[in-house]
C-alpha positions as a printed NumPy array, in Angstrom:
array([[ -3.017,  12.82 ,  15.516],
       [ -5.308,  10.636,  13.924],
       [ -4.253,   6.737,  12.407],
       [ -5.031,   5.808,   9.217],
       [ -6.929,   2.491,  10.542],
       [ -7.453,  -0.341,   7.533],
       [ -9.264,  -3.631,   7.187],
       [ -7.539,  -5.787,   5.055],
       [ -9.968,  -8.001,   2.187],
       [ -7.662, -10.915,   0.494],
       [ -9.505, -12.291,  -2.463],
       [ -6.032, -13.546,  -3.207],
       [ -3.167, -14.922,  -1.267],
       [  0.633, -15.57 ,  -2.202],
       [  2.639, -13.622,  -4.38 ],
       [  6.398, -13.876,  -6.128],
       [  9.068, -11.382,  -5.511],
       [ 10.327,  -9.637,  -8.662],
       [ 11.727,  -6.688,  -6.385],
       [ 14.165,  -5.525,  -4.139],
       [ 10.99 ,  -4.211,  -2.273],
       [ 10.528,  -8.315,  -2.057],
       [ 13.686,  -9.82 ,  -0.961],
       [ 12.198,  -9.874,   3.383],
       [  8.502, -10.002,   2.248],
       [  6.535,  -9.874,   5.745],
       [  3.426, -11.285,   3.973],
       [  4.986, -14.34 ,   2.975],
       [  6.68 , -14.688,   6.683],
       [  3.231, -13.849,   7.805],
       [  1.936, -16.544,   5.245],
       [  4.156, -19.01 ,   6.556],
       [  3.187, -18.592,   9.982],
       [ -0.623, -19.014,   8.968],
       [  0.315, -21.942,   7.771],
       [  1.954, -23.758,  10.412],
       [ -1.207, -22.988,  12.627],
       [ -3.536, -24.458,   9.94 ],
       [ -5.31 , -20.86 ,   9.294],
       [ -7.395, -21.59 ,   6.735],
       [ -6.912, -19.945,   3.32 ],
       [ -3.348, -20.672,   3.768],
       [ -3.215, -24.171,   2.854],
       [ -0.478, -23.181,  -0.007],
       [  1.496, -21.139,   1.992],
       [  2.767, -18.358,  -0.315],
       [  1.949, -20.041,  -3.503],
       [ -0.409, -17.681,  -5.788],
       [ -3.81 , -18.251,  -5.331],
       [ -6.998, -16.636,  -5.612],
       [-10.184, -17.381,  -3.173],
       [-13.314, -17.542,  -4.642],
       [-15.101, -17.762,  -2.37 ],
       [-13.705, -14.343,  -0.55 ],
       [-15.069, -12.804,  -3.796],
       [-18.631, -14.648,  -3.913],
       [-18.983, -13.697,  -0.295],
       [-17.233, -10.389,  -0.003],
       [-16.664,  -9.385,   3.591],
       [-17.347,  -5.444,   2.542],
       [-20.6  ,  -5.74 ,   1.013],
       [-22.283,  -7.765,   4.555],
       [-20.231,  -4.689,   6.42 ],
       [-22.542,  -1.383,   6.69 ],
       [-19.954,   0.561,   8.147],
       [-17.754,   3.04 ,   6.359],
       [-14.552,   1.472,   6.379],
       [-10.819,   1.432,   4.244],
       [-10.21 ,  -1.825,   2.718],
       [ -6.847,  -2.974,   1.985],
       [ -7.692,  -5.328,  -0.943],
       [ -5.165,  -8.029,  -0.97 ],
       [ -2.135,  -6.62 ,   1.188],
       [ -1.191, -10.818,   1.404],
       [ -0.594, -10.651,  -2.299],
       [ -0.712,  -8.311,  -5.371],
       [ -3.601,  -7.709,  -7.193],
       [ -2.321,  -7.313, -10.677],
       [ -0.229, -10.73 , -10.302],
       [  0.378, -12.23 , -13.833],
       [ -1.712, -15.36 , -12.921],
       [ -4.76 , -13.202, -12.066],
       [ -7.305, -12.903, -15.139],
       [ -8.949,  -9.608, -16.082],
       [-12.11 , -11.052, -15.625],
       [-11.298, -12.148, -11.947],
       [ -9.887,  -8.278, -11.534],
       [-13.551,  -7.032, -13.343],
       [-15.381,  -8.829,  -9.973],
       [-13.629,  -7.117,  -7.712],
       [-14.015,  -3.882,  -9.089],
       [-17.56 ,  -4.1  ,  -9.289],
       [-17.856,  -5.321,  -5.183],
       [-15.878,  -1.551,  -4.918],
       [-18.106,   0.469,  -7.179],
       [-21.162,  -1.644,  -5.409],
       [-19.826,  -0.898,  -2.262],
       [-19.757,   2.941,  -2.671],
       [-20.025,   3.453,   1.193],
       [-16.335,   2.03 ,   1.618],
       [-12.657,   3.286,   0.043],
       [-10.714,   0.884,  -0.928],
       [ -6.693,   0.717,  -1.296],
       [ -4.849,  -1.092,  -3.411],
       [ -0.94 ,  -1.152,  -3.668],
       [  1.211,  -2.869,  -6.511],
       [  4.565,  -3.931,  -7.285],
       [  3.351,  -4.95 , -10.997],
       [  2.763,  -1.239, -12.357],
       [  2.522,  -1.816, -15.899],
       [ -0.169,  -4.361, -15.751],
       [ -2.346,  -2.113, -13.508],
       [ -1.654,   0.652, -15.953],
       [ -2.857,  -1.512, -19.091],
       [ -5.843,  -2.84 , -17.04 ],
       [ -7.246,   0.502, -16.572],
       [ -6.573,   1.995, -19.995],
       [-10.223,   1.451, -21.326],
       [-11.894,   1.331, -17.103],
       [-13.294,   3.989, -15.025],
       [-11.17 ,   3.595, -11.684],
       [-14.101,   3.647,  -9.1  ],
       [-14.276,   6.892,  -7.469],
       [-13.609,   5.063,  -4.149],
       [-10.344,   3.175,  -5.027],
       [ -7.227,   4.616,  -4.214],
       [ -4.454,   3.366,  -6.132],
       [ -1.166,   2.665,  -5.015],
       [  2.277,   1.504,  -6.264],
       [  5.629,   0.558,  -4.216],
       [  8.272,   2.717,  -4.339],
       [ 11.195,   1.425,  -2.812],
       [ 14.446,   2.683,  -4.271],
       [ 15.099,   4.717,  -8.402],
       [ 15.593,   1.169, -10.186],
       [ 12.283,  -0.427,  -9.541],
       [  9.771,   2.57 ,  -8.041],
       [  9.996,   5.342, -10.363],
       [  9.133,   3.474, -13.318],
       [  5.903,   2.448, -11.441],
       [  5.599,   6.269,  -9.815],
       [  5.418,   6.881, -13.914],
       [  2.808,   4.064, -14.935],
       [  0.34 ,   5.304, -11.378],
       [  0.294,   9.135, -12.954],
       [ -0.49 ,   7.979, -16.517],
       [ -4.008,   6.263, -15.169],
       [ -6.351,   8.679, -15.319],
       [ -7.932,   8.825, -11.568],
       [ -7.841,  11.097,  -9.061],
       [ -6.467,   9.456,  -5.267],
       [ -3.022,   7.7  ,  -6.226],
       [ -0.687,   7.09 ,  -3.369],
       [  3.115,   5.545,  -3.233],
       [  4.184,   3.525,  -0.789],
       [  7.788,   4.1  ,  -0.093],
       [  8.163,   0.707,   2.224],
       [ 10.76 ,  -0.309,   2.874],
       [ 12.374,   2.801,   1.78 ],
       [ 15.964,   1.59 ,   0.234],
       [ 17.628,   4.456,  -0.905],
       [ 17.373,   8.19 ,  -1.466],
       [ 15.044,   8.996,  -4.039],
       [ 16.672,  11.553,  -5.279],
       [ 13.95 ,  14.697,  -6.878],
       [ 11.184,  12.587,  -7.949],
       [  8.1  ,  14.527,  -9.716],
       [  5.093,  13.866,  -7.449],
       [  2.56 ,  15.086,  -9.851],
       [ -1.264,  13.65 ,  -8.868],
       [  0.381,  11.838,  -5.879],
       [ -1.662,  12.776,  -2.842],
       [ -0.636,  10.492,  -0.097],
       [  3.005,   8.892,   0.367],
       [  3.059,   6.312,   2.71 ],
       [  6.712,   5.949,   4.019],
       [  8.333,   3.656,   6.811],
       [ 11.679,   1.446,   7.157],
       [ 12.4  ,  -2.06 ,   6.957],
       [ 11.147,  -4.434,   9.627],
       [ 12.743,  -8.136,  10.077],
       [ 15.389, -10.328,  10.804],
       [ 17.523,  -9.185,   8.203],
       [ 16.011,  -5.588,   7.898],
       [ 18.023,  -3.078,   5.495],
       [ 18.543,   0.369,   7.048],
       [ 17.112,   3.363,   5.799],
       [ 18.583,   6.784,   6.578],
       [ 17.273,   9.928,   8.24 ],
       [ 18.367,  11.887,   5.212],
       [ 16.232,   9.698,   2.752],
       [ 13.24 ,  10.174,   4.768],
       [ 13.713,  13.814,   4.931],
       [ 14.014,  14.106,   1.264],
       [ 11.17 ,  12.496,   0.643],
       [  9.256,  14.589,   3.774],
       [ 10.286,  17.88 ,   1.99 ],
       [  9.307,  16.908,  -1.571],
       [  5.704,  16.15 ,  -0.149],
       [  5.428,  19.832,   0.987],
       [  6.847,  21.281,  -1.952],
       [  4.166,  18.858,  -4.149],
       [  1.245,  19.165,  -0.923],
       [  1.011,  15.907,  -0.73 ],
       [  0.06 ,  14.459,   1.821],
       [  3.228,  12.371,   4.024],
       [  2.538,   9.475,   6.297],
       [  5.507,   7.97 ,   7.97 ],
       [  4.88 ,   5.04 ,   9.793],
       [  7.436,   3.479,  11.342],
       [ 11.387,   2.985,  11.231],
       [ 11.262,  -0.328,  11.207],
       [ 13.624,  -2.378,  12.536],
       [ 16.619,   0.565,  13.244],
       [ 16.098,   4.023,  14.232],
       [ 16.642,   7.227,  12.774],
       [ 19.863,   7.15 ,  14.305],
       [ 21.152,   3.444,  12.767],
       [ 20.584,   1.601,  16.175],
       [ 19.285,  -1.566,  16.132],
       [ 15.903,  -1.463,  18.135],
       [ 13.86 ,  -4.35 ,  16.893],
       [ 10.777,  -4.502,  15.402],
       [  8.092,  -2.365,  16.818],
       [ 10.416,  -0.28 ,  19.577],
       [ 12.195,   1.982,  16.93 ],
       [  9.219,   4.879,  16.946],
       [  7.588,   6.935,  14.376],
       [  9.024,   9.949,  14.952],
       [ 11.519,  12.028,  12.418],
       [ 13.744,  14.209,  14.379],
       [ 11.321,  14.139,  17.664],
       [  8.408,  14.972,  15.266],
       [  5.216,  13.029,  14.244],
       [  4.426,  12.594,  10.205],
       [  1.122,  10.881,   9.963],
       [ -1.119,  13.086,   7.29 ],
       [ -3.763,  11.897,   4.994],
       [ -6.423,  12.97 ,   3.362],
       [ -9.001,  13.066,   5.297],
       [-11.839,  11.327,   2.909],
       [ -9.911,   8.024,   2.854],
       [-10.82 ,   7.286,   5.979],
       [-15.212,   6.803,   5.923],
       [-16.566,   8.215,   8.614],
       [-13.729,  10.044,  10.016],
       [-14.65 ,  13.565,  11.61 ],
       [-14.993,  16.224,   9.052],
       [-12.651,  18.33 ,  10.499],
       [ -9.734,  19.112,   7.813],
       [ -5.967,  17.317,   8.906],
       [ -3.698,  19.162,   9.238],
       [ -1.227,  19.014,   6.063],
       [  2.122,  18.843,   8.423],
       [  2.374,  18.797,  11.677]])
């Protein structure tokens, strides 16, 4: 089964956790580590900033190549400290480069919700929102299908809690996986079920990544050795457009 394979593009860096989505944040870990090896762009470790001059120079418009952009998966891109006019630029390197999709994915719902409410979202951009647990990702689930725009995704990682029957109206890609770190919470086969059969009843597609740091089964693994799999079974749809230059041949909507 094919990978959904992205390129990540950080105009901005750093980010504050207002989340329980937050609380073992592997970008600022990440961050931190970037930092200690004198990487540049992370002089101020996890402190909000934005990088010109990744906007001026914007890796996808020197890249010919079909390709799906993460824009700024080492931050958020509706941050309070980022100006509309900063947001404006980078929507116009995505509607120039029309040969590219672009992903975004954001914590701060409400502000990406007012943003658009007098923009076109380019035909290219898929927009995303976190959906971790009831408290925090429905309200955002709510604000993502009030934008008028036609690929919106969730991303349900970490997944926290059972979601209970959530309306998955205009969702067309849920992104799913478990928690992965040192002090990784545990997320249970039944949750991910849930969420698995909700996706067929709404044909949307489901995408589970990974389990993270336990397995379906509550054993502790470790990062990276706990598998994909959901009761010996692979979950790794997506539309098939998101990915330029992918075959043309349609994915299968579960496998």
């Amino acid at each position: 089964m094919a990978e959904l394979k992205v390129t990540s593009w950080n105009p901005f860096t750093g980010c504050t956790k207002i989340s329980s989505a937050c609380k073992n944040c592997y970008a600022e870990s990440l961050a931190l580590k970037l930092n200690r090896w004198g990487t540049s762009g992370y002089d101020n470790k996890f402190v909000f900033t934005v990088h010109e001059n990744r906007i001026t120079d914007a890796p996808p418009l020197k890249r010919r190549k079909p390709t799906l952009y993460f824009i700024n998966n080492m931050s958020d891109s509706f941050h309070e400290h980022v100006t509309d006019e900063t947001l404006d630029r980078i929507l116009e390197i995505v509607e120039k480069c029309h040969w590219h999709n672009f992903y975004m994915l954001t914590k701060r719902s409400g502000r990406m919700r007012a943003y658009f409410r007098n923009r076109l979202v380019p035909a290219n951009l898929w927009l995303g929102v976190t959906v971790e647990n009831k408290k925090y990702g429905l309200t955002r689930l709510r604000d993502l299908q009030a934008i008028r725009t036609y690929n919106k995704h969730i991303c349900c990682e970490p997944l926290l809690e059972d979601l209970g029957n959530i309306d998955l109206t205009g969702v067309r890609l849920v992104v799913g996986g478990g928690e992965s770190s040192q002090n990784a919470r545990r997320t249970s086969l039944a949750w991910v079920e849930s969420l698995r059969d909700q996706c067929e009843q709404y044909k949307a597609h489901f995408y589970w990544k990974s389990w993270g740091t336990y397995d379906q089964d509550g054993t502790r693994k470790g990062n990276g050795k706990s598998g994909c799999l959901v009761n010996g079974m692979e979950y790794k749809s997506f539309p098939i457009e998101i990915m330029p230059g992918l075959s043309s041949k349609t994915l299968p909507l579960f496998t």
